PDB file of C-alpha atoms in Angstrom:
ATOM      1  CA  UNK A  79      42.175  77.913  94.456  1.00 58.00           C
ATOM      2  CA  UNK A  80      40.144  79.451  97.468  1.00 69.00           C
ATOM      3  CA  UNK A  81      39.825  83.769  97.452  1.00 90.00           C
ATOM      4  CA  UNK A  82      39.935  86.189  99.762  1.00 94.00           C
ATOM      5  CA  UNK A  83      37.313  85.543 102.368  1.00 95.00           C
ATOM      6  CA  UNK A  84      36.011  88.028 104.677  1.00 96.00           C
ATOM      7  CA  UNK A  85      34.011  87.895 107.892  1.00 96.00           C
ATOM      8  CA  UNK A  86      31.644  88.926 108.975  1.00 97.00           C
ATOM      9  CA  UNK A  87      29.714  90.383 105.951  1.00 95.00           C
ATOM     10  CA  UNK A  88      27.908  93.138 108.048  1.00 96.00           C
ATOM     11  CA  UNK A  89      28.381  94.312 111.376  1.00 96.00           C
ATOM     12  CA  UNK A  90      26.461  97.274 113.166  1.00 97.00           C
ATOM     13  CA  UNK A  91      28.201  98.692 116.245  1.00 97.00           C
ATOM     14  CA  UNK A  92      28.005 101.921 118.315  1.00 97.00           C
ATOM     15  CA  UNK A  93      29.964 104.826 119.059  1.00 97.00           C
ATOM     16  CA  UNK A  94      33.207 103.591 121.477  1.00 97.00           C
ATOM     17  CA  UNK A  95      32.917 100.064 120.721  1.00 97.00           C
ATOM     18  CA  UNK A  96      35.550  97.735 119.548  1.00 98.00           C
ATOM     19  CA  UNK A  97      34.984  95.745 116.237  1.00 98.00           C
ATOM     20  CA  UNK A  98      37.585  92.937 114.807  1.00 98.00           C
ATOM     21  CA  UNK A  99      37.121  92.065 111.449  1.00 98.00           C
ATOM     22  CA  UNK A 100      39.344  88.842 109.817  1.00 98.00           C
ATOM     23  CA  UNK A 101      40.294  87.945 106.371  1.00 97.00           C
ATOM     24  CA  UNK A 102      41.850  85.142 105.001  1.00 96.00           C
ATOM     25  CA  UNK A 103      44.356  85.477 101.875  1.00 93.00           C
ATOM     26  CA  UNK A 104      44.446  83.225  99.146  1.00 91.00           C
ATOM     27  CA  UNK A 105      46.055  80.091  99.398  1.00 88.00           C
ATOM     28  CA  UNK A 106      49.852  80.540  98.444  1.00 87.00           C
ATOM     29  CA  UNK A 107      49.294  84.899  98.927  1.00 90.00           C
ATOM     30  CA  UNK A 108      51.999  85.822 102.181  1.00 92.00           C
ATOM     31  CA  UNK A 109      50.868  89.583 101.935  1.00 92.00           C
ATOM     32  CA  UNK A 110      47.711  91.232 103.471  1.00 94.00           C
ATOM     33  CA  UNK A 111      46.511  94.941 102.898  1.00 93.00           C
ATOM     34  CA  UNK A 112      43.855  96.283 104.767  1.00 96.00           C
ATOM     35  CA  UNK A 113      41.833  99.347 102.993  1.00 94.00           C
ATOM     36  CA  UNK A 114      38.729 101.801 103.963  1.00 96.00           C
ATOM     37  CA  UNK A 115      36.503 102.449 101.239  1.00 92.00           C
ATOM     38  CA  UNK A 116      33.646 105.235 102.387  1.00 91.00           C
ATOM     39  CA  UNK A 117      30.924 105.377 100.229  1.00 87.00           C
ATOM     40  CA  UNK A 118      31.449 106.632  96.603  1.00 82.00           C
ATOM     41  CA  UNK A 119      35.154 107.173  97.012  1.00 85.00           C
ATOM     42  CA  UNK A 120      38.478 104.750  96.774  1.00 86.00           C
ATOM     43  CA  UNK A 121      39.983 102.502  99.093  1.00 91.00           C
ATOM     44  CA  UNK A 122      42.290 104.258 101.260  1.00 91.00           C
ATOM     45  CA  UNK A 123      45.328 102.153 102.439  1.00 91.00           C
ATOM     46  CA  UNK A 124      45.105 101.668 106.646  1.00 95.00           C
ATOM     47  CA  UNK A 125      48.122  99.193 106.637  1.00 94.00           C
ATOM     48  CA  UNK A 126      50.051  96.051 105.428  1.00 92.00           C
ATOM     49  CA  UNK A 127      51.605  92.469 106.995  1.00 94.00           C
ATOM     50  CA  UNK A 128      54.472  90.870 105.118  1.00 91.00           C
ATOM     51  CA  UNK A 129      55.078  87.818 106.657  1.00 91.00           C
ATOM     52  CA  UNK A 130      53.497  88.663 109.805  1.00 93.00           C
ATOM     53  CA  UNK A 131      55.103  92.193 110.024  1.00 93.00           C
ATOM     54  CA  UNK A 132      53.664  95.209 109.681  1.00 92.00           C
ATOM     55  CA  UNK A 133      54.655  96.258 106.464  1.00 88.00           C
ATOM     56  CA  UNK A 134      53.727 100.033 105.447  1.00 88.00           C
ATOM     57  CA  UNK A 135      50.952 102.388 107.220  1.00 91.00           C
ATOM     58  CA  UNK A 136      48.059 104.824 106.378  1.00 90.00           C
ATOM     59  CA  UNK A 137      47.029 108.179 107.560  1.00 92.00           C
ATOM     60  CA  UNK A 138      45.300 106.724 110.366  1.00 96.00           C
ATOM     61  CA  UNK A 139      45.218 106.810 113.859  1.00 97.00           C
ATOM     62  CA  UNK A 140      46.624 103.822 116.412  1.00 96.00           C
ATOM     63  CA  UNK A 141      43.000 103.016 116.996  1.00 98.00           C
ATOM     64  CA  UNK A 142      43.232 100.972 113.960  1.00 98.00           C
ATOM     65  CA  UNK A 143      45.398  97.929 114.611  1.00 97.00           C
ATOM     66  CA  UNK A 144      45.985  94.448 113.095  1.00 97.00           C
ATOM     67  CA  UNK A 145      47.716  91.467 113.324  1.00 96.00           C
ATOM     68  CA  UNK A 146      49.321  88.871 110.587  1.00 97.00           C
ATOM     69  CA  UNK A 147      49.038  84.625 111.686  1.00 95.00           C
ATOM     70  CA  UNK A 148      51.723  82.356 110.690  1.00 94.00           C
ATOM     71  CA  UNK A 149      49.100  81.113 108.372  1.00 92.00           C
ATOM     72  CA  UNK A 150      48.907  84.691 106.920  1.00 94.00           C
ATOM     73  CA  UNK A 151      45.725  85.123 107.552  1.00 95.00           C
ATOM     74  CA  UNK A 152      45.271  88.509 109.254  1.00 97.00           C
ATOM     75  CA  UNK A 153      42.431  90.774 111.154  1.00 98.00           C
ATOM     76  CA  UNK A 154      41.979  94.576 111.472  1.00 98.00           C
ATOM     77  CA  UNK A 155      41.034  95.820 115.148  1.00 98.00           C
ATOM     78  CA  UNK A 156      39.321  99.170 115.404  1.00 98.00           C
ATOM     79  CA  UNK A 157      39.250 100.871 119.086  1.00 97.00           C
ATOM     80  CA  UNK A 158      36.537 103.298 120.118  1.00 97.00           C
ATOM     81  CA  UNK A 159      34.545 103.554 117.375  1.00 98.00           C
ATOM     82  CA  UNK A 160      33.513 106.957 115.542  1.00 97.00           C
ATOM     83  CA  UNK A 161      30.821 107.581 113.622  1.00 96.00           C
ATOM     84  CA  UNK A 162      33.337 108.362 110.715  1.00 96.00           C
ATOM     85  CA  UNK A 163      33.775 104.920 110.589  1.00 97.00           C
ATOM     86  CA  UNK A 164      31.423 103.798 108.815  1.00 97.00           C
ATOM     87  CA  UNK A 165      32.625 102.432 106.012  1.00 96.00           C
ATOM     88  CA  UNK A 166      33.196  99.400 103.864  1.00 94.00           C
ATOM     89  CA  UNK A 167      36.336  97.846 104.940  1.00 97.00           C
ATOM     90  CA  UNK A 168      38.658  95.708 102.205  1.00 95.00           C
ATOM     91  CA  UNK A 169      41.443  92.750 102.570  1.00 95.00           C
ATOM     92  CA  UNK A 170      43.633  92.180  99.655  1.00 94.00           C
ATOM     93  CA  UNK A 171      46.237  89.719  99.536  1.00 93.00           C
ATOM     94  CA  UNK A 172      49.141  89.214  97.107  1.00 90.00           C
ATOM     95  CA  UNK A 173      51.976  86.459  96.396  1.00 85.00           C
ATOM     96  CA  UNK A 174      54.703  89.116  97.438  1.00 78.00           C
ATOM     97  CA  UNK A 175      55.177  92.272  98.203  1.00 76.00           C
ATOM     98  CA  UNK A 176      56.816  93.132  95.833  1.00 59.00           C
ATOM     99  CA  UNK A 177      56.764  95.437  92.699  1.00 65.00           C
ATOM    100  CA  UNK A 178      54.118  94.188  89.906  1.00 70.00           C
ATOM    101  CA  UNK A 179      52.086  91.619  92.551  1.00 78.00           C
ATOM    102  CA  UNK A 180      48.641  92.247  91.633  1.00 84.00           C
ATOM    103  CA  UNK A 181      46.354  92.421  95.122  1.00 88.00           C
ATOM    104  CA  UNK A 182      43.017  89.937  94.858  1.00 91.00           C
ATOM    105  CA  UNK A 183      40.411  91.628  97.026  1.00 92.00           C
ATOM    106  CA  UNK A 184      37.875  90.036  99.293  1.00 93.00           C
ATOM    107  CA  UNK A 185      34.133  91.134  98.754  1.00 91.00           C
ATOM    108  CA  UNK A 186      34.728  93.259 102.153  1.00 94.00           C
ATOM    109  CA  UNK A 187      32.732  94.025 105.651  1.00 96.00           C
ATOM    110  CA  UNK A 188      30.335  96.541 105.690  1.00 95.00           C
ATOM    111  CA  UNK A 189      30.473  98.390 109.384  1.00 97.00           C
ATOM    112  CA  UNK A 190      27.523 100.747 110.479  1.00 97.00           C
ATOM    113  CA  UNK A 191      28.158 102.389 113.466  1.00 97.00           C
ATOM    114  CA  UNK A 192      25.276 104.130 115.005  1.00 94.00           C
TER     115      UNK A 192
ATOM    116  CA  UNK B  57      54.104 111.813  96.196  1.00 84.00           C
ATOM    117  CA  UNK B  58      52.848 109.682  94.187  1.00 88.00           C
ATOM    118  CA  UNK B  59      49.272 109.878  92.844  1.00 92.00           C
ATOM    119  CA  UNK B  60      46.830 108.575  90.485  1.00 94.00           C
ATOM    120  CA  UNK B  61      44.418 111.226  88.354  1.00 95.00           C
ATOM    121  CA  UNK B  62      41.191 109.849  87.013  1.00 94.00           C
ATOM    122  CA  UNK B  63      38.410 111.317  85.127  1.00 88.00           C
ATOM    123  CA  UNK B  64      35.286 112.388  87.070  1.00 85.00           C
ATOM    124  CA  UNK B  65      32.240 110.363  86.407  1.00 86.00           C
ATOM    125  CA  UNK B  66      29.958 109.154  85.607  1.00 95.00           C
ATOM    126  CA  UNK B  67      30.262 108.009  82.726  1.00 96.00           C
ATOM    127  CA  UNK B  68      27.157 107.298  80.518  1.00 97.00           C
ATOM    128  CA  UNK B  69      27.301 105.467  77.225  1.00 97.00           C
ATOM    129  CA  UNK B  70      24.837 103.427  74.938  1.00 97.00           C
ATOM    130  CA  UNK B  71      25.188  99.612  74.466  1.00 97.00           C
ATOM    131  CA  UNK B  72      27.951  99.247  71.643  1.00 96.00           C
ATOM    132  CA  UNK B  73      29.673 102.071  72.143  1.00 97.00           C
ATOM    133  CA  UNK B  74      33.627 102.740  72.623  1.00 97.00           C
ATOM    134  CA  UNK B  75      34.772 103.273  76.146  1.00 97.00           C
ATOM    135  CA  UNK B  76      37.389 105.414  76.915  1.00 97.00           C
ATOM    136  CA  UNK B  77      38.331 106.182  81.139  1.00 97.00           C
ATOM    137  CA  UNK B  78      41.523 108.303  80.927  1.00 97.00           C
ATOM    138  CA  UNK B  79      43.837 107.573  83.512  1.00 97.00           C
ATOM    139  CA  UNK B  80      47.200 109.961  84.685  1.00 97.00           C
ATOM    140  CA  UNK B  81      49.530 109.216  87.552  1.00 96.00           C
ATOM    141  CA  UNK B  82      52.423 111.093  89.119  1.00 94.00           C
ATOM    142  CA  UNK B  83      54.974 108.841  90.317  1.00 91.00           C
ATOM    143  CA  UNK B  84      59.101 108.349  90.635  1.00 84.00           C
ATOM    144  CA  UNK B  85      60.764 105.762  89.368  1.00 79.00           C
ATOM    145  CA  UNK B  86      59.246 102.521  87.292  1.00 85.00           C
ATOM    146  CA  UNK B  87      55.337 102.057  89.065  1.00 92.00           C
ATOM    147  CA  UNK B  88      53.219  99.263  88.285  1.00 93.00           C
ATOM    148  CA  UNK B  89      49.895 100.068  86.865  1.00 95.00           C
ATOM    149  CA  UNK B  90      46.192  98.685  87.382  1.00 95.00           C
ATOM    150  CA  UNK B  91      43.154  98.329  86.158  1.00 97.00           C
ATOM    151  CA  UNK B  92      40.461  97.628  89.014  1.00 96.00           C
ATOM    152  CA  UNK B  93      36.434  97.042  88.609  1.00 96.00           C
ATOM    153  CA  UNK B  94      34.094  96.951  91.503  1.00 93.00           C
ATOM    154  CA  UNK B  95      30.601  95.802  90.714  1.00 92.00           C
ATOM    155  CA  UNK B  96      27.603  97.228  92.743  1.00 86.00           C
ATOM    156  CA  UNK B  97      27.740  95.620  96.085  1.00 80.00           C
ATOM    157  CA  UNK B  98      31.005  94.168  95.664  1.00 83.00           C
ATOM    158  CA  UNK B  99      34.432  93.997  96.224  1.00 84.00           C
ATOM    159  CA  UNK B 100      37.251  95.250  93.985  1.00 91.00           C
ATOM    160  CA  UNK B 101      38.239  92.948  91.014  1.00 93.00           C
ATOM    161  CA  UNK B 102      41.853  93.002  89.430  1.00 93.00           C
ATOM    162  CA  UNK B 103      40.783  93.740  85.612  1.00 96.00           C
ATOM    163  CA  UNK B 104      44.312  94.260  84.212  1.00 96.00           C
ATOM    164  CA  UNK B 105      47.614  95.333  84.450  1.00 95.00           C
ATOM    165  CA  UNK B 106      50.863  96.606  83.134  1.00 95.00           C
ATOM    166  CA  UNK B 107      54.479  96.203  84.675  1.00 92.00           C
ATOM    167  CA  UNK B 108      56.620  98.479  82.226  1.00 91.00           C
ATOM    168  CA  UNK B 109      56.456 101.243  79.719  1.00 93.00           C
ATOM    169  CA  UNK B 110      54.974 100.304  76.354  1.00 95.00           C
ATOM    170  CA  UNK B 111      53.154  96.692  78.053  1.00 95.00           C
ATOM    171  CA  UNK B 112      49.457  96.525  77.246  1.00 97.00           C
ATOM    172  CA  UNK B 113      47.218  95.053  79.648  1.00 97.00           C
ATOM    173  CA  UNK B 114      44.233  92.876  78.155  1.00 97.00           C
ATOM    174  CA  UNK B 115      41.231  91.226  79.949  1.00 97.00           C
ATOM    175  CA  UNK B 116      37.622  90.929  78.871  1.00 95.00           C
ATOM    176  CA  UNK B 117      37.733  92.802  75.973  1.00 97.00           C
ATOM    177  CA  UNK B 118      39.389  95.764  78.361  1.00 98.00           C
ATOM    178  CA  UNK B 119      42.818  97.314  77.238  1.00 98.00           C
ATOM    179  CA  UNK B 120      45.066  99.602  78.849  1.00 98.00           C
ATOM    180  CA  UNK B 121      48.418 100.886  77.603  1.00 97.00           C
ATOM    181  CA  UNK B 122      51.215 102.331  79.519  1.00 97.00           C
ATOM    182  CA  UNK B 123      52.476 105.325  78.584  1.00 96.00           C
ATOM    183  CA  UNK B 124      55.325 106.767  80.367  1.00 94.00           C
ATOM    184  CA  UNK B 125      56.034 109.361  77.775  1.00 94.00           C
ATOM    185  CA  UNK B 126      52.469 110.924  78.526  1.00 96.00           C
ATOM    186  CA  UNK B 127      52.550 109.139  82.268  1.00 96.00           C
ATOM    187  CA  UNK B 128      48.697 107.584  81.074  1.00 97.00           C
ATOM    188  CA  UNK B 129      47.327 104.339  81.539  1.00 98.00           C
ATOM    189  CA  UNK B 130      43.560 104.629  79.564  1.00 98.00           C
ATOM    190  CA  UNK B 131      41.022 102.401  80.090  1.00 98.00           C
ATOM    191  CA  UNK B 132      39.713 101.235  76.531  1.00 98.00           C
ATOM    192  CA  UNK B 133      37.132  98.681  75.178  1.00 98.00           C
ATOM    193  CA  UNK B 134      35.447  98.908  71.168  1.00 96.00           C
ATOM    194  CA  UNK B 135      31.942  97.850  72.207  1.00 96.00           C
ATOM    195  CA  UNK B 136      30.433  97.772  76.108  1.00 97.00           C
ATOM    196  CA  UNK B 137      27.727  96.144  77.335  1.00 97.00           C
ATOM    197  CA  UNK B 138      25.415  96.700  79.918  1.00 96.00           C
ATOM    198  CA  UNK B 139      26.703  94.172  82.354  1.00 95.00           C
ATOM    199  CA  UNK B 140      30.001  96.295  82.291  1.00 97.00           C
ATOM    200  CA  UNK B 141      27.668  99.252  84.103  1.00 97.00           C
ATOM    201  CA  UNK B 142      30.066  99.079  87.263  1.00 96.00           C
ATOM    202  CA  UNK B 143      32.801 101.605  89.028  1.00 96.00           C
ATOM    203  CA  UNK B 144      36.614 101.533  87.579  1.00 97.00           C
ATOM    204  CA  UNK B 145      39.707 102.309  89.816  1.00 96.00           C
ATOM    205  CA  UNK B 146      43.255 103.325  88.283  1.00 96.00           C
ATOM    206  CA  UNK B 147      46.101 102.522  90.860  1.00 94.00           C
ATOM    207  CA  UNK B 148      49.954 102.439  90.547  1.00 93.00           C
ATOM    208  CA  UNK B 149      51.823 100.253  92.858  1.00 90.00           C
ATOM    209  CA  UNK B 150      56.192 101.817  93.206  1.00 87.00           C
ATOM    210  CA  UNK B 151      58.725 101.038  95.519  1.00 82.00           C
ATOM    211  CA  UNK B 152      59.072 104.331  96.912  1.00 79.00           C
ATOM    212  CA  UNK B 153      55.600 103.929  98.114  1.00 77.00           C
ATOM    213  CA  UNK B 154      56.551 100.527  99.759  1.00 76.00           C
ATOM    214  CA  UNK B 155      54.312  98.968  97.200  1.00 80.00           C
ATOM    215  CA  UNK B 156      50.958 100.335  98.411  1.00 83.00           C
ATOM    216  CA  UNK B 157      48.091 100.737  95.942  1.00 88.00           C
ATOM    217  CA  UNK B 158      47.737 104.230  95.546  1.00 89.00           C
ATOM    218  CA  UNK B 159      44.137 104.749  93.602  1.00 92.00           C
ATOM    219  CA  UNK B 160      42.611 107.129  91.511  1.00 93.00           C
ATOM    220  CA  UNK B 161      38.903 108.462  92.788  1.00 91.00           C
ATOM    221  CA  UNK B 162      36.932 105.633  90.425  1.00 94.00           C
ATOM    222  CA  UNK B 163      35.290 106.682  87.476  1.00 96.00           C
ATOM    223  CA  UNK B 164      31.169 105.157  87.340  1.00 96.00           C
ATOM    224  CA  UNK B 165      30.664 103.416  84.365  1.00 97.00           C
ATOM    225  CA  UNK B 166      26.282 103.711  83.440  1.00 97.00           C
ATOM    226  CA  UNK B 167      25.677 101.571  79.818  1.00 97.00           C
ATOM    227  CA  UNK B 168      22.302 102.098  78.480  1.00 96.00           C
ATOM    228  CA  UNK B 169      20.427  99.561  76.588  1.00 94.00           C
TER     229      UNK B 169
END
């Protein structure tokens, strides 16, 4: 059974760029949750895809988009990059949405933006 | 709105010694309730779980019991080791949050030799 894989690992970017970052989900997982994690705090939720749909939203801005493929893989697009972005960025998927589904995270991208 | 309380860190302990990360959450309804550990440089591992009152999660020596009367989940294990030395989340998963992990601060876990 493959994991969550991530790509790429690192990425350093400047202030106003664009950045796309991809995950795939683990085989049989139809669910995909994208999360910031700053450093030394939690994960906060930026948005879910359910079957391709966006499935639930964060507190942040449209800047932050994503997409879901029919093969439920998904990526998270950031627009004009801040500095506040910075931050280790986490895919989890799950078998359902629903209630009880543990998430299986990937081991994340790391984004530096000078 | 739901919300997940844990204790501040970090935590420092000797090899051997009992473990205890408390864990509150505010939530409506029936939430779902995690265990996750996130080793340095890493990303988040699913260390256990419970799906209704009175189930005890188990995993690696790790238990966690939830309590709705007292609305806890705490983080337990008799004897740690230094290779547990890592950051713990608490998160509750409901249906009036559409399912979202809602997390807890993480709680840094530093075992001693």
């Amino acid at each position: 059974e493959t994991g969550v894989t991530q790509s790429p690992t690192h990425l350093i970017k400047t202030r106003g760029q664009q950045v796309t970052l991809r995950c795939s989900s683990q085989s049989g997982h139809n669910t995909v949750s994208w999360y910031q994690q700053a450093l030394g705090q939690g994960p906060q939720f930026i948005f879910q895809y359910y079957r391709e749909e966006e499935n639930g939203r964060g507190n942040f801005p449209p800047r932050f988009s994503g997409l879901q493929f029919p093969n439920y893989s998904s990526e998270l697009n950031v627009n004009a990059l801040e500095l506040d972005d910075s931050a280790l960025y986490l895919c989890a998927s799950s078998q359902d949405r629903g209630r009880g589904q543990p998430q299986h995270f990937g081991d994340g991208t790391r984004l530096s933006i000078l | 709105g739901n919300s997940v309380t844990q204790m501040e860190g970090p935590v420092t302990l000797s090899e051997e010694a009992f473990l205890t990360i408390n864990c509150t959450y505010t939530a409506t309804g029936y939430p779902s309730l995690f265990w996750y550990v996130q080793y340095p440089g890493e990303g988040l591992q699913l260390l256990l779980k419970a799906t209704k009152a009175d189930d005890k999660g188990s995993n690696k020596g790790f238990e966690a019991t939830y309590r709705k009367e007292t609305t806890s989940f705490h983080l337990e294990k008799g004897s740690v080791q230094v290779s547990d030395s890592a950051v713990y989340f608490c998160a509750l998963s409901s249906s009036d949050s559409n399912y979202q992990l809602i997390w807890g601060a993480g709680t840094k876990l530093i075992i001693k030799p």
